[in-house]
XYZ file of C-alpha atoms in Angstrom:
336
model
C -20.684 1.759 10.145
C -18.468 1.071 7.234
C -18.554 -1.726 4.929
C -17.102 -3.009 1.464
C -19.423 -4.480 -1.134
C -18.791 -6.277 -4.559
C -21.394 -4.368 -6.438
C -20.687 -6.378 -9.465
C -17.652 -8.529 -10.818
C -14.507 -6.449 -10.625
C -16.135 -3.484 -8.718
C -15.696 -2.895 -5.035
C -17.079 0.019 -3.329
C -16.617 1.385 0.011
C -19.862 2.516 1.922
C -21.764 3.212 5.149
C -24.976 2.030 6.503
C -26.503 1.421 10.387
C -25.149 -1.251 12.130
C -27.394 -4.210 12.445
C -29.363 -5.055 15.450
C -29.414 -8.763 16.990
C -32.057 -10.762 17.230
C -32.728 -13.244 20.284
C -30.630 -16.286 18.861
C -27.954 -14.125 17.475
C -24.781 -12.238 18.779
C -23.877 -8.638 17.547
C -20.157 -8.931 16.672
C -17.086 -6.710 15.823
C -15.367 -7.954 12.853
C -11.503 -7.680 13.824
C -10.063 -9.444 10.682
C -10.865 -10.855 7.803
C -9.010 -13.699 5.335
C -9.505 -13.643 1.602
C -9.924 -16.946 -0.028
C -10.397 -18.539 -3.659
C -14.320 -17.809 -3.224
C -13.627 -14.229 -2.779
C -11.511 -13.828 -5.709
C -13.737 -15.716 -8.165
C -16.763 -13.977 -7.035
C -14.733 -10.800 -8.039
C -13.628 -12.189 -11.246
C -17.142 -13.247 -11.822
C -15.978 -16.691 -12.113
C -18.428 -17.977 -8.786
C -21.050 -20.153 -9.271
C -24.614 -19.653 -7.750
C -23.523 -16.133 -6.838
C -25.776 -13.014 -6.842
C -24.233 -9.148 -6.879
C -23.947 -6.878 -4.726
C -22.814 -9.130 -2.147
C -20.731 -8.110 1.260
C -17.688 -10.813 0.634
C -16.048 -12.538 3.595
C -16.480 -15.544 5.542
C -13.007 -16.329 7.403
C -13.456 -14.040 10.144
C -12.139 -13.319 13.536
C -14.748 -11.485 15.734
C -15.473 -10.139 18.928
C -18.852 -10.243 21.012
C -20.378 -6.771 21.260
C -23.897 -8.350 22.823
C -24.936 -11.820 23.205
C -27.680 -13.462 25.325
C -27.384 -16.536 27.107
C -25.926 -19.621 25.560
C -24.694 -23.013 25.971
C -20.970 -22.310 25.776
C -21.030 -19.530 28.303
C -19.785 -16.739 25.782
C -19.932 -13.046 26.797
C -19.555 -9.638 25.438
C -15.694 -9.078 24.915
C -14.595 -12.981 24.361
C -13.232 -13.360 20.939
C -14.941 -16.063 18.793
C -14.392 -17.837 15.465
C -17.461 -18.203 13.265
C -18.218 -21.031 11.318
C -19.849 -19.472 8.519
C -22.019 -22.184 7.165
C -25.591 -21.456 8.139
C -27.564 -24.543 8.200
C -31.298 -25.598 8.753
C -30.991 -28.299 11.685
C -33.954 -30.072 9.814
C -33.064 -31.809 6.693
C -31.518 -35.275 6.274
C -28.046 -34.233 6.563
C -28.744 -31.993 9.026
C -30.437 -34.852 11.164
C -27.198 -36.666 10.763
C -24.689 -34.646 11.462
C -23.751 -33.538 8.285
C -24.376 -29.780 8.620
C -21.689 -28.883 6.296
C -23.666 -30.289 3.402
C -27.453 -29.148 4.182
C -29.661 -29.046 1.542
C -30.602 -25.631 2.623
C -27.126 -23.984 3.384
C -26.343 -20.273 3.106
C -22.535 -19.870 3.576
C -22.016 -16.145 5.001
C -20.096 -13.916 2.127
C -21.507 -16.341 -0.545
C -25.259 -16.701 -0.347
C -25.851 -13.976 2.018
C -23.870 -10.741 3.299
C -20.411 -11.688 4.956
C -17.824 -9.988 7.351
C -16.404 -7.343 5.202
C -18.301 -4.990 7.290
C -17.320 -3.379 10.854
C -20.172 -5.328 12.465
C -22.104 -8.305 11.694
C -25.050 -10.432 13.480
C -24.643 -14.229 13.833
C -26.402 -17.312 15.118
C -24.972 -17.917 18.418
C -24.697 -21.725 17.858
C -22.218 -20.759 14.855
C -19.673 -19.181 17.485
C -16.681 -20.890 18.926
C -14.612 -19.516 21.924
C -11.072 -18.168 20.957
C -9.803 -15.962 23.596
C -6.497 -17.868 23.488
C -6.017 -17.059 19.712
C -4.541 -14.133 17.825
C -6.454 -12.375 15.393
C -4.390 -14.018 12.629
C -4.969 -17.375 14.067
C -8.591 -16.920 14.038
C -8.846 -15.424 10.527
C -7.468 -18.907 9.350
C -8.935 -21.625 11.143
C -12.103 -21.806 8.755
C -9.689 -22.589 5.419
C -7.537 -24.958 7.710
C -11.146 -26.677 8.905
C -11.667 -27.311 5.442
C -8.675 -29.272 5.303
C -9.351 -30.832 8.502
C -12.643 -32.090 7.556
C -11.184 -33.541 4.096
C -8.613 -35.621 6.270
C -11.067 -36.409 8.753
C -13.400 -37.871 5.733
C -10.617 -40.274 4.487
C -9.730 -41.477 7.859
C -5.881 -40.755 7.551
C -3.888 -43.148 9.682
C -0.283 -42.749 11.238
C 1.957 -44.327 8.594
C 0.009 -43.850 5.542
C 1.447 -42.112 2.457
C -0.962 -39.576 1.225
C -0.490 -37.157 -1.829
C -1.992 -33.407 -1.717
C -2.280 -31.918 -5.150
C -2.430 -28.421 -5.074
C -0.323 -25.621 -2.893
C -3.044 -23.124 -2.275
C -4.345 -22.017 1.270
C -6.479 -25.349 1.489
C -3.890 -27.684 0.197
C -1.158 -26.010 2.061
C -3.341 -26.502 5.332
C -4.201 -30.189 4.338
C -0.402 -30.963 4.337
C 0.320 -30.033 7.688
C -3.044 -31.771 9.281
C -2.156 -34.711 7.359
C 1.269 -34.708 8.910
C -0.586 -34.487 12.444
C -2.590 -37.396 11.664
C 0.742 -39.352 11.462
C 0.871 -39.387 7.780
C 3.987 -38.976 5.410
C 2.983 -36.328 3.188
C 4.314 -35.852 -1.047
C 2.888 -32.473 -2.425
C 2.133 -31.935 -6.277
C 1.958 -28.233 -7.964
C 2.973 -26.831 -10.925
C 3.955 -23.516 -9.032
C 7.830 -24.068 -7.593
C 7.710 -20.929 -5.086
C 4.676 -22.795 -3.650
C 6.290 -26.234 -3.403
C 9.660 -24.563 -2.015
C 7.005 -22.706 0.642
C 5.484 -25.908 1.510
C 8.605 -27.828 1.755
C 10.834 -25.114 3.810
C 7.680 -23.734 6.022
C 5.348 -26.602 6.424
C 7.489 -29.434 6.418
C 6.137 -31.827 3.298
C 7.978 -35.042 3.262
C 8.328 -34.904 -0.622
C 7.542 -32.101 -3.107
C 7.020 -32.642 -6.972
C 6.285 -30.449 -9.718
C 3.769 -32.204 -11.878
C 5.560 -31.331 -14.939
C 8.318 -33.860 -13.434
C 6.729 -37.310 -14.047
C 4.855 -37.276 -10.810
C 3.679 -40.666 -11.305
C 6.978 -42.293 -11.400
C 8.147 -39.624 -8.780
C 5.650 -41.012 -6.204
C 5.966 -44.632 -7.385
C 9.660 -44.251 -6.608
C 9.178 -42.886 -3.149
C 6.280 -45.322 -2.176
C 8.465 -48.500 -3.616
C 5.725 -48.937 -6.105
C 2.803 -48.858 -3.716
C 1.368 -45.430 -4.687
C -0.620 -43.192 -2.192
C -3.257 -44.963 0.058
C -5.100 -41.172 -0.136
C -5.081 -38.636 -2.647
C -6.612 -35.134 -2.067
C -7.175 -32.918 -4.750
C -7.293 -29.103 -3.553
C -6.678 -27.843 -7.096
C -10.544 -27.926 -8.520
C -9.118 -27.679 -11.928
C -10.254 -30.721 -14.384
C -7.043 -31.822 -15.867
C -5.910 -32.250 -12.241
C -9.138 -33.817 -11.088
C -9.120 -36.459 -13.815
C -5.425 -37.781 -13.442
C -5.431 -37.851 -9.583
C -6.310 -41.646 -9.269
C -3.165 -42.404 -11.167
C -1.515 -41.443 -7.884
C -3.498 -43.504 -5.686
C -2.788 -47.004 -4.516
C -5.148 -50.333 -5.208
C -7.801 -50.133 -2.495
C -6.981 -46.458 -1.913
C -9.291 -43.310 -1.385
C -9.420 -40.085 -3.779
C -10.496 -37.115 -2.031
C -12.318 -33.949 -4.189
C -11.648 -31.098 -2.239
C -11.408 -28.987 -4.917
C -14.387 -28.060 -6.887
C -14.595 -27.888 -10.689
C -17.689 -26.481 -12.334
C -18.306 -28.868 -15.053
C -18.058 -32.755 -15.888
C -15.378 -35.089 -15.024
C -14.401 -38.114 -16.747
C -12.375 -41.114 -15.111
C -11.493 -44.304 -17.070
C -13.587 -46.971 -15.631
C -11.727 -49.960 -15.685
C -8.660 -47.844 -14.092
C -10.676 -46.707 -11.294
C -12.310 -49.902 -11.045
C -9.281 -52.361 -10.766
C -7.995 -50.315 -7.802
C -11.411 -50.810 -6.142
C -11.351 -47.045 -5.976
C -13.293 -45.110 -2.680
C -14.165 -41.517 -4.433
C -15.605 -39.170 -1.990
C -16.136 -35.670 -1.904
C -15.171 -33.146 0.738
C -17.544 -29.877 1.517
C -17.069 -27.033 4.071
C -16.733 -28.612 7.864
C -18.244 -29.163 11.053
C -18.098 -28.033 14.372
C -15.821 -30.972 15.014
C -13.495 -29.976 12.624
C -13.238 -26.186 13.622
C -12.475 -27.555 17.257
C -9.886 -30.035 16.181
C -8.333 -26.976 13.942
C -8.363 -24.870 16.955
C -6.799 -27.223 19.186
C -3.729 -28.032 16.827
C -3.237 -24.309 15.481
C -0.075 -23.939 17.701
C 1.654 -26.035 15.338
C 0.916 -24.168 12.139
C 3.225 -21.583 10.706
C 0.310 -18.812 10.710
C 2.969 -15.789 10.394
C 4.247 -17.145 7.414
C 1.306 -18.448 5.884
C -0.277 -14.872 5.979
C 1.722 -12.939 3.238
C -0.134 -10.184 2.638
C -2.232 -7.590 5.268
C -3.920 -4.203 4.702
C -6.469 -2.074 6.691
C -9.958 -2.370 5.348
C -9.638 1.100 3.858
C -6.807 -0.117 1.738
C -8.560 -3.260 0.547
C -9.937 -2.079 -2.965
C -6.936 -0.433 -3.947
C -4.746 -3.784 -3.065
C -7.420 -6.757 -4.209
C -6.678 -7.043 -7.772
C -3.249 -8.040 -7.167
C -4.373 -10.996 -4.776
C -5.760 -12.255 -7.918
C -2.234 -12.909 -9.409
C 0.110 -15.597 -8.239
C 3.045 -13.639 -9.230
C 2.285 -11.326 -6.191
C 3.518 -14.388 -4.188
C 0.326 -14.163 -2.475
C -0.664 -17.382 -0.156
C -3.099 -15.906 2.296
C -4.352 -12.084 2.335
C -5.801 -10.381 5.339
C -7.860 -7.502 5.901
C -7.835 -5.585 9.235
C -11.348 -3.797 10.583
C -9.843 -2.472 13.641
């Protein structure tokens, strides 16, 4: 079978190897489509922490079962499935408490172990979710949307709330729609006017603000001085992360979805005065994947996927996907 491997930062190779053989508790899957995410872009650029090379990337996967044994979900050969790429141990304190998304020994496909940029892959049966009613495009975007769904659930967003989402990347865009589905009014912040326009016109954000245009004053005006009861950072940018509490109401929640490599500094009197709840949101659980699958018909998949190429052409296009000027929101790669 053919596969694409990132040999080292900035270098992909298209190679061939034997197809994998499944173990008793695994399924053999044919990969149909792979979504490209920030982790893949950072790995290619050499900026992904705790990453080793060579590595087969890809964890946003649309796939079809080739072989599978008996399983609790009744999955069979020929079924389309969404893959949850977070391989948890099932034994640690996090797993025992249902937080498999932050397992102490977590291994993420395409990050800690080889992922889906290959024609066939073997995956543990319990990590597969039925998706016969979804298109290949829809299956490929479930995982990034599930990350947003987990953050919305972590913050326990309620109908009638006003929330702020900082960052119009794929994760942020997903959170905007999922927060609206939860009944919230959503204010979106970014530096990119084209992304803000997309989020307003295609996703239906209630308000969009360029962060260079006095966002604290604008949010205060929109909320009659109350500010947002929940603020979500989807940038991972240190400066954005540190200013996020300024957008938040007294008694609010601040949710860090984007990941910065270094230390963050907050003014303690400021966050103390608001009795701020600061929480991080990592990966997603089965519940989040199932929620996304159940509401995916409300998401504009066609406009969200802006770039798509066959896997034989991925290497020549990948570098352009690292550049915002190309207008990329979500790129995907077809393996069939």
